[in-house]
Amino acid sequence: MSKKNQILGVLGGGQLGRMLIQSAINYNQDIHILDPDPNAPCRDLCQKFVNGSLRDFDTVYQFGQGCDVITIEIESVNTEALEKLQKEGKQVFPQPEIIRLIQDKREQKQFYQKNGIPTADFILTADQEDVLRNKAFLPAVNKLGKDGYDGRGVQILRDESDLDKAFDAPGLLEKLIDFETEIAVTVARNEKGDLIAYPAVECAFHPTANLVEFLFAPASISPEVAEKAENIAKEVITKLGMVGILAVELFVTKTGEVLVNEIAPRPHNSGHHTIEANFTSQFEQHLRSVMNWPLGATDLRTPAAMINLLGEDGYKGEAYVEGMEEAVSEKGVYIHLYGKKITKPFRKMGHVTVLDENVDNLKKRAIAIKNLIKIKA
Amino acid sequence: MSKKNQILGVLGGGQLGRMLIQSAINYNQDIHILDPDPNAPCRDLCQKFVNGSLRDFDTVYQFGQGCDVITIEIESVNTEALEKLQKEGKQVFPQPEIIRLIQDKREQKQFYQKNGIPTADFILTADQEDVLRNKAFLPAVNKLGKDGYDGRGVQILRDESDLDKAFDAPGLLEKLIDFETEIAVTVARNEKGDLIAYPAVECAFHPTANLVEFLFAPASISPEVAEKAENIAKEVITKLGMVGILAVELFVTKTGEVLVNEIAPRPHNSGHHTIEANFTSQFEQHLRSVMNWPLGATDLRTPAAMINLLGEDGYKGEAYVEGMEEAVSEKGVYIHLYGKKITKPFRKMGHVTVLDENVDNLKKRAIAIKNLIKIKA
């Protein structure tokens, strides 16, 4: 909120950038977008759209030179270019070294270990053979070190019969946690060091696509577990020294232990409900944190469910939303479509948030909406 | 919500169009904008921006040909072009004849009279001399028939000493109402005929600028008055046969009478709080009504105050928002800036919505915010 009109550059112009823009409009915050897709969801909604690679040094460096503050909506970006921009005086949040750490799940796990942050036991594996040598560690989650995204690069190896699909690249084996619940806590921190957490939410994953299918806020956990989770999330962002918004996904075990699963240093699928359900949306909070504005209140206004709208299996082509009219006739149903013209199986095409003071009702309504809306071609 | 991607054309690209776009993004609703200002607030946020006159037949007609549905965010548009577009099969909402009726306050008043809609007594005046001849009607509000906007074209003539400023053009004299409260009810209607009203809000006007300064939701009126106001607003839109959203400003007299003051066939300043305070914002409702989608629930989620951010008197030039950082540190304070680079005295530069369960607190906080935020140059 300086007198000078600062430009915020965003690496990535997908749905996260799009929802960030919806918030930025309220602040007259000009946004420049870089995205490899010439038809990216943000294309028509920003002050400048640049079509180009997020992983190419020159493209990212050149794009950043026209901005004052630079942030991301996806982790797989060229961090060398961001480091150079930072050295030359640009504000880059999250900081390049943190993006690099998070790009590699092996580094991420070692960071937790080094900093005493509770997480599932793991061993690093160099290749498929290395996984085979460690078969005593099964059942385990086998993760690729780099380039996993939206459920890709993560698989469960239950027993020896699964070993032939082990990743043949640097990765890790993580003890399979017999969890009670999967939850997520979003935290935000600005340059002044102000720090705030959102109430924990509960995530239910799609059985095969490894993507969040439903999300409920608040999570059905005890106040003790909620506090533990919040403290862990705050510890992670503080130990990272990160500026921006950080989504922390956690396991709650049957004995009440809370373990960090994964983190994302940007607005995240587990925070979409905050647009309608919380005092400050995660997108506005992201903006506030990277621009070093005061952080906003995170309280839940109304219990909420969030349903991801994934492209229906078996359909590919120009997207059509079935059942939308019926869905939006209901009180407290909010649809968010991401401006993607083409659907394909399990592609994230949008989401729906449902508000209801009655938490039992909420779960029933979320399932009904899920069955009602289909993204077809 | 048809399979075909329809284009919504909006005549006017100011703050109302801008907030409409924020809602339209959620529905993948493509928007084309026509505005005479090359730097209009919507410029960078739509699928197509056309710089041109809203009052020129050819410009409006040509713009409309590229759209499927056409709506307005300001009344002073070329209705002949809209009529031709309508005849040629375009959907135009509000309908051109209704826009024409509302463009002329003399027509508006006669419409109320003809349809038995309660409104202040009035007489039509042809020019200044005609006003002088009717000085027995004072104290009265003298309104210009056409081209008034944002408080211009409306003045109070208390006694004979005011007569020299009477409008010398077709207009009217309206009995000055000794009202208790000024309220507004927004109603929406789609082509299917679905009809819904928002709870009444209370408006407090700026003493000299004749613009809404504060707005409170809910209005502090009895349930009987609230019901009466809602029924009147529904009657107006039904008698007009209008499709779209209609803001109805009303006087509540000291004896509990409810009289229509003015109407606006589009999203209106008296509905800005609905973005955060109601289940469905007036902008989304406008979209739903003109696109013939189901209407959304209008219930108030949280009591709200709305403060207009007007350009501070005495400042003209590149706008700077003083006090914003302090304001947005507070829980439940939402700033909306309209993307206007240049401020001038009383120009609508933005608004702030404050949410608070405690209505007394709300009023105090609204006044504090009003004193805190200043738009200077």
mmCIF file with all atom_site columns, N, CA, C and O in Angstrom, chain B residues 295-328:
data_model
loop_
_atom_site.group_PDB
_atom_site.id
_atom_site.type_symbol
_atom_site.label_atom_id
_atom_site.label_alt_id
_atom_site.label_comp_id
_atom_site.label_asym_id
_atom_site.label_entity_id
_atom_site.label_seq_id
_atom_site.pdbx_PDB_ins_code
_atom_site.Cartn_x
_atom_site.Cartn_y
_atom_site.Cartn_z
_atom_site.occupancy
_atom_site.B_iso_or_equiv
_atom_site.pdbx_formal_charge
_atom_site.auth_seq_id
_atom_site.auth_comp_id
_atom_site.auth_asym_id
_atom_site.auth_atom_id
_atom_site.pdbx_PDB_model_num
ATOM 1   N N  . LEU B 1 295 ? -32.324 -17.936 -9.843 1.00 0.00 ? 295 LEU B N  1
ATOM 2   C CA . LEU B 1 295 ? -31.882 -16.845 -8.961 1.00 0.00 ? 295 LEU B CA 1
ATOM 3   C C  . LEU B 1 295 ? -31.288 -17.427 -7.685 1.00 0.00 ? 295 LEU B C  1
ATOM 4   O O  . LEU B 1 295 ? -31.590 -18.557 -7.300 1.00 0.00 ? 295 LEU B O  1
ATOM 5   N N  . GLY B 1 296 ? -30.413 -16.658 -7.034 1.00 0.00 ? 296 GLY B N  1
ATOM 6   C CA . GLY B 1 296 ? -29.722 -17.142 -5.829 1.00 0.00 ? 296 GLY B CA 1
ATOM 7   C C  . GLY B 1 296 ? -30.358 -16.623 -4.554 1.00 0.00 ? 296 GLY B C  1
ATOM 8   O O  . GLY B 1 296 ? -31.045 -15.589 -4.566 1.00 0.00 ? 296 GLY B O  1
ATOM 9   N N  . ALA B 1 297 ? -30.102 -17.314 -3.458 1.00 0.00 ? 297 ALA B N  1
ATOM 10  C CA . ALA B 1 297 ? -30.655 -16.915 -2.151 1.00 0.00 ? 297 ALA B CA 1
ATOM 11  C C  . ALA B 1 297 ? -30.151 -15.523 -1.779 1.00 0.00 ? 297 ALA B C  1
ATOM 12  O O  . ALA B 1 297 ? -28.989 -15.183 -2.018 1.00 0.00 ? 297 ALA B O  1
ATOM 13  N N  . THR B 1 298 ? -31.028 -14.721 -1.187 1.00 0.00 ? 298 THR B N  1
ATOM 14  C CA . THR B 1 298 ? -30.682 -13.323 -0.898 1.00 0.00 ? 298 THR B CA 1
ATOM 15  C C  . THR B 1 298 ? -30.450 -13.053 0.593  1.00 0.00 ? 298 THR B C  1
ATOM 16  O O  . THR B 1 298 ? -30.097 -11.933 0.965  1.00 0.00 ? 298 THR B O  1
ATOM 17  N N  . ASP B 1 299 ? -30.643 -14.065 1.438  1.00 0.00 ? 299 ASP B N  1
ATOM 18  C CA . ASP B 1 299 ? -30.515 -13.892 2.895  1.00 0.00 ? 299 ASP B CA 1
ATOM 19  C C  . ASP B 1 299 ? -29.220 -13.174 3.285  1.00 0.00 ? 299 ASP B C  1
ATOM 20  O O  . ASP B 1 299 ? -28.168 -13.393 2.692  1.00 0.00 ? 299 ASP B O  1
ATOM 21  N N  . LEU B 1 300 ? -29.331 -12.394 4.326  1.00 0.00 ? 300 LEU B N  1
ATOM 22  C CA . LEU B 1 300 ? -28.162 -11.728 4.904  1.00 0.00 ? 300 LEU B CA 1
ATOM 23  C C  . LEU B 1 300 ? -27.408 -12.763 5.754  1.00 0.00 ? 300 LEU B C  1
ATOM 24  O O  . LEU B 1 300 ? -27.999 -13.416 6.610  1.00 0.00 ? 300 LEU B O  1
ATOM 25  N N  . ARG B 1 301 ? -26.092 -12.897 5.532  1.00 0.00 ? 301 ARG B N  1
ATOM 26  C CA . ARG B 1 301 ? -25.292 -13.816 6.345  1.00 0.00 ? 301 ARG B CA 1
ATOM 27  C C  . ARG B 1 301 ? -24.826 -13.138 7.628  1.00 0.00 ? 301 ARG B C  1
ATOM 28  O O  . ARG B 1 301 ? -24.760 -13.758 8.678  1.00 0.00 ? 301 ARG B O  1
ATOM 29  N N  . THR B 1 302 ? -24.446 -11.872 7.513  1.00 0.00 ? 302 THR B N  1
ATOM 30  C CA . THR B 1 302 ? -23.893 -11.121 8.641  1.00 0.00 ? 302 THR B CA 1
ATOM 31  C C  . THR B 1 302 ? -24.321 -9.660  8.477  1.00 0.00 ? 302 THR B C  1
ATOM 32  O O  . THR B 1 302 ? -24.276 -9.155  7.350  1.00 0.00 ? 302 THR B O  1
ATOM 33  N N  . PRO B 1 303 ? -24.717 -8.975  9.546  1.00 0.00 ? 303 PRO B N  1
ATOM 34  C CA . PRO B 1 303 ? -25.012 -7.546  9.422  1.00 0.00 ? 303 PRO B CA 1
ATOM 35  C C  . PRO B 1 303 ? -23.805 -6.808  8.841  1.00 0.00 ? 303 PRO B C  1
ATOM 36  O O  . PRO B 1 303 ? -22.659 -7.164  9.124  1.00 0.00 ? 303 PRO B O  1
ATOM 37  N N  . ALA B 1 304 ? -24.091 -5.793  8.043  1.00 0.00 ? 304 ALA B N  1
ATOM 38  C CA . ALA B 1 304 ? -23.009 -5.116  7.311  1.00 0.00 ? 304 ALA B CA 1
ATOM 39  C C  . ALA B 1 304 ? -23.240 -3.620  7.215  1.00 0.00 ? 304 ALA B C  1
ATOM 40  O O  . ALA B 1 304 ? -24.375 -3.152  7.226  1.00 0.00 ? 304 ALA B O  1
ATOM 41  N N  . ALA B 1 305 ? -22.140 -2.890  7.114  1.00 0.00 ? 305 ALA B N  1
ATOM 42  C CA . ALA B 1 305 ? -22.191 -1.475  6.777  1.00 0.00 ? 305 ALA B CA 1
ATOM 43  C C  . ALA B 1 305 ? -21.365 -1.290  5.508  1.00 0.00 ? 305 ALA B C  1
ATOM 44  O O  . ALA B 1 305 ? -20.407 -2.034  5.271  1.00 0.00 ? 305 ALA B O  1
ATOM 45  N N  . MET B 1 306 ? -21.773 -0.336  4.675  1.00 0.00 ? 306 MET B N  1
ATOM 46  C CA . MET B 1 306 ? -21.016 -0.035  3.465  1.00 0.00 ? 306 MET B CA 1
ATOM 47  C C  . MET B 1 306 ? -20.709 1.446   3.478  1.00 0.00 ? 306 MET B C  1
ATOM 48  O O  . MET B 1 306 ? -21.573 2.261   3.787  1.00 0.00 ? 306 MET B O  1
ATOM 49  N N  . ILE B 1 307 ? -19.465 1.769   3.202  1.00 0.00 ? 307 ILE B N  1
ATOM 50  C CA . ILE B 1 307 ? -19.023 3.156   3.178  1.00 0.00 ? 307 ILE B CA 1
ATOM 51  C C  . ILE B 1 307 ? -18.493 3.459   1.779  1.00 0.00 ? 307 ILE B C  1
ATOM 52  O O  . ILE B 1 307 ? -17.609 2.755   1.293  1.00 0.00 ? 307 ILE B O  1
ATOM 53  N N  . ASN B 1 308 ? -19.036 4.480   1.142  1.00 0.00 ? 308 ASN B N  1
ATOM 54  C CA . ASN B 1 308 ? -18.488 4.881   -0.151 1.00 0.00 ? 308 ASN B CA 1
ATOM 55  C C  . ASN B 1 308 ? -17.184 5.631   0.056  1.00 0.00 ? 308 ASN B C  1
ATOM 56  O O  . ASN B 1 308 ? -17.076 6.478   0.941  1.00 0.00 ? 308 ASN B O  1
ATOM 57  N N  . LEU B 1 309 ? -16.202 5.296   -0.770 1.00 0.00 ? 309 LEU B N  1
ATOM 58  C CA . LEU B 1 309 ? -14.935 6.043   -0.745 1.00 0.00 ? 309 LEU B CA 1
ATOM 59  C C  . LEU B 1 309 ? -14.986 7.065   -1.867 1.00 0.00 ? 309 LEU B C  1
ATOM 60  O O  . LEU B 1 309 ? -14.809 6.738   -3.040 1.00 0.00 ? 309 LEU B O  1
ATOM 61  N N  . LEU B 1 310 ? -15.271 8.299   -1.487 1.00 0.00 ? 310 LEU B N  1
ATOM 62  C CA . LEU B 1 310 ? -15.369 9.383   -2.470 1.00 0.00 ? 310 LEU B CA 1
ATOM 63  C C  . LEU B 1 310 ? -14.060 10.157  -2.478 1.00 0.00 ? 310 LEU B C  1
ATOM 64  O O  . LEU B 1 310 ? -13.396 10.278  -1.448 1.00 0.00 ? 310 LEU B O  1
ATOM 65  N N  . GLY B 1 311 ? -13.696 10.654  -3.635 1.00 0.00 ? 311 GLY B N  1
ATOM 66  C CA . GLY B 1 311 ? -12.503 11.492  -3.727 1.00 0.00 ? 311 GLY B CA 1
ATOM 67  C C  . GLY B 1 311 ? -12.627 12.644  -2.743 1.00 0.00 ? 311 GLY B C  1
ATOM 68  O O  . GLY B 1 311 ? -13.649 13.318  -2.700 1.00 0.00 ? 311 GLY B O  1
ATOM 69  N N  . GLU B 1 312 ? -11.587 12.833  -1.937 1.00 0.00 ? 312 GLU B N  1
ATOM 70  C CA . GLU B 1 312 ? -11.593 13.885  -0.918 1.00 0.00 ? 312 GLU B CA 1
ATOM 71  C C  . GLU B 1 312 ? -11.708 15.254  -1.589 1.00 0.00 ? 312 GLU B C  1
ATOM 72  O O  . GLU B 1 312 ? -11.083 15.503  -2.624 1.00 0.00 ? 312 GLU B O  1
ATOM 73  N N  . ASP B 1 313 ? -12.517 16.110  -0.980 1.00 0.00 ? 313 ASP B N  1
ATOM 74  C CA . ASP B 1 313 ? -12.691 17.464  -1.516 1.00 0.00 ? 313 ASP B CA 1
ATOM 75  C C  . ASP B 1 313 ? -11.341 18.183  -1.483 1.00 0.00 ? 313 ASP B C  1
ATOM 76  O O  . ASP B 1 313 ? -10.606 18.089  -0.497 1.00 0.00 ? 313 ASP B O  1
ATOM 77  N N  . GLY B 1 314 ? -11.011 18.847  -2.560 1.00 0.00 ? 314 GLY B N  1
ATOM 78  C CA . GLY B 1 314 ? -9.764  19.615  -2.596 1.00 0.00 ? 314 GLY B CA 1
ATOM 79  C C  . GLY B 1 314 ? -8.596  18.871  -3.230 1.00 0.00 ? 314 GLY B C  1
ATOM 80  O O  . GLY B 1 314 ? -7.511  19.429  -3.351 1.00 0.00 ? 314 GLY B O  1
ATOM 81  N N  . TYR B 1 315 ? -8.810  17.603  -3.623 1.00 0.00 ? 315 TYR B N  1
ATOM 82  C CA . TYR B 1 315 ? -7.712  16.842  -4.233 1.00 0.00 ? 315 TYR B CA 1
ATOM 83  C C  . TYR B 1 315 ? -8.093  16.410  -5.636 1.00 0.00 ? 315 TYR B C  1
ATOM 84  O O  . TYR B 1 315 ? -9.184  15.890  -5.853 1.00 0.00 ? 315 TYR B O  1
ATOM 85  N N  . LYS B 1 316 ? -7.187  16.596  -6.569 1.00 0.00 ? 316 LYS B N  1
ATOM 86  C CA . LYS B 1 316 ? -7.406  16.150  -7.933 1.00 0.00 ? 316 LYS B CA 1
ATOM 87  C C  . LYS B 1 316 ? -6.077  15.672  -8.504 1.00 0.00 ? 316 LYS B C  1
ATOM 88  O O  . LYS B 1 316 ? -5.080  16.378  -8.389 1.00 0.00 ? 316 LYS B O  1
ATOM 89  N N  . GLY B 1 317 ? -6.069  14.468  -9.057 1.00 0.00 ? 317 GLY B N  1
ATOM 90  C CA . GLY B 1 317 ? -4.835  13.945  -9.628 1.00 0.00 ? 317 GLY B CA 1
ATOM 91  C C  . GLY B 1 317 ? -4.712  12.460  -9.361 1.00 0.00 ? 317 GLY B C  1
ATOM 92  O O  . GLY B 1 317 ? -5.715  11.792  -9.050 1.00 0.00 ? 317 GLY B O  1
ATOM 93  N N  . GLU B 1 318 ? -3.507  11.923  -9.483 1.00 0.00 ? 318 GLU B N  1
ATOM 94  C CA . GLU B 1 318 ? -3.304  10.482  -9.309 1.00 0.00 ? 318 GLU B CA 1
ATOM 95  C C  . GLU B 1 318 ? -3.679  10.064  -7.881 1.00 0.00 ? 318 GLU B C  1
ATOM 96  O O  . GLU B 1 318 ? -3.168  10.610  -6.909 1.00 0.00 ? 318 GLU B O  1
ATOM 97  N N  . ALA B 1 319 ? -4.581  9.109   -7.786 1.00 0.00 ? 319 ALA B N  1
ATOM 98  C CA . ALA B 1 319 ? -5.177  8.767   -6.496 1.00 0.00 ? 319 ALA B CA 1
ATOM 99  C C  . ALA B 1 319 ? -4.227  7.987   -5.579 1.00 0.00 ? 319 ALA B C  1
ATOM 100 O O  . ALA B 1 319 ? -3.448  7.156   -6.018 1.00 0.00 ? 319 ALA B O  1
ATOM 101 N N  . TYR B 1 320 ? -4.325  8.302   -4.301 1.00 0.00 ? 320 TYR B N  1
ATOM 102 C CA . TYR B 1 320 ? -3.603  7.558   -3.264 1.00 0.00 ? 320 TYR B CA 1
ATOM 103 C C  . TYR B 1 320 ? -4.580  7.304   -2.115 1.00 0.00 ? 320 TYR B C  1
ATOM 104 O O  . TYR B 1 320 ? -5.314  8.195   -1.711 1.00 0.00 ? 320 TYR B O  1
ATOM 105 N N  . VAL B 1 321 ? -4.590  6.079   -1.610 1.00 0.00 ? 321 VAL B N  1
ATOM 106 C CA . VAL B 1 321 ? -5.543  5.711   -0.557 1.00 0.00 ? 321 VAL B CA 1
ATOM 107 C C  . VAL B 1 321 ? -4.860  5.806   0.801  1.00 0.00 ? 321 VAL B C  1
ATOM 108 O O  . VAL B 1 321 ? -4.001  4.987   1.130  1.00 0.00 ? 321 VAL B O  1
ATOM 109 N N  . GLU B 1 322 ? -5.240  6.786   1.573  1.00 0.00 ? 322 GLU B N  1
ATOM 110 C CA . GLU B 1 322 ? -4.658  6.986   2.902  1.00 0.00 ? 322 GLU B CA 1
ATOM 111 C C  . GLU B 1 322 ? -5.422  6.135   3.924  1.00 0.00 ? 322 GLU B C  1
ATOM 112 O O  . GLU B 1 322 ? -6.647  6.065   3.886  1.00 0.00 ? 322 GLU B O  1
ATOM 113 N N  . GLY B 1 323 ? -4.689  5.489   4.825  1.00 0.00 ? 323 GLY B N  1
ATOM 114 C CA . GLY B 1 323 ? -5.341  4.760   5.922  1.00 0.00 ? 323 GLY B CA 1
ATOM 115 C C  . GLY B 1 323 ? -5.775  3.349   5.593  1.00 0.00 ? 323 GLY B C  1
ATOM 116 O O  . GLY B 1 323 ? -6.373  2.657   6.426  1.00 0.00 ? 323 GLY B O  1
ATOM 117 N N  . MET B 1 324 ? -5.468  2.902   4.379  1.00 0.00 ? 324 MET B N  1
ATOM 118 C CA . MET B 1 324 ? -5.961  1.593   3.953  1.00 0.00 ? 324 MET B CA 1
ATOM 119 C C  . MET B 1 324 ? -5.363  0.467   4.789  1.00 0.00 ? 324 MET B C  1
ATOM 120 O O  . MET B 1 324 ? -6.065  -0.469  5.186  1.00 0.00 ? 324 MET B O  1
ATOM 121 N N  . GLU B 1 325 ? -4.063  0.581   5.066  1.00 0.00 ? 325 GLU B N  1
ATOM 122 C CA . GLU B 1 325 ? -3.389  -0.487  5.777  1.00 0.00 ? 325 GLU B CA 1
ATOM 123 C C  . GLU B 1 325 ? -3.993  -0.695  7.165  1.00 0.00 ? 325 GLU B C  1
ATOM 124 O O  . GLU B 1 325 ? -4.228  -1.821  7.588  1.00 0.00 ? 325 GLU B O  1
ATOM 125 N N  . GLU B 1 326 ? -4.256  0.415   7.839  1.00 0.00 ? 326 GLU B N  1
ATOM 126 C CA . GLU B 1 326 ? -4.851  0.319   9.169  1.00 0.00 ? 326 GLU B CA 1
ATOM 127 C C  . GLU B 1 326 ? -6.256  -0.281  9.075  1.00 0.00 ? 326 GLU B C  1
ATOM 128 O O  . GLU B 1 326 ? -6.648  -1.126  9.889  1.00 0.00 ? 326 GLU B O  1
ATOM 129 N N  . ALA B 1 327 ? -7.014  0.149   8.063  1.00 0.00 ? 327 ALA B N  1
ATOM 130 C CA . ALA B 1 327 ? -8.391  -0.336  7.918  1.00 0.00 ? 327 ALA B CA 1
ATOM 131 C C  . ALA B 1 327 ? -8.435  -1.847  7.697  1.00 0.00 ? 327 ALA B C  1
ATOM 132 O O  . ALA B 1 327 ? -9.203  -2.554  8.345  1.00 0.00 ? 327 ALA B O  1
ATOM 133 N N  . VAL B 1 328 ? -7.592  -2.351  6.794  1.00 0.00 ? 328 VAL B N  1
ATOM 134 C CA . VAL B 1 328 ? -7.692  -3.779  6.468  1.00 0.00 ? 328 VAL B CA 1
ATOM 135 C C  . VAL B 1 328 ? -7.017  -4.680  7.512  1.00 0.00 ? 328 VAL B C  1
ATOM 136 O O  . VAL B 1 328 ? -7.030  -5.894  7.388  1.00 0.00 ? 328 VAL B O  1
#
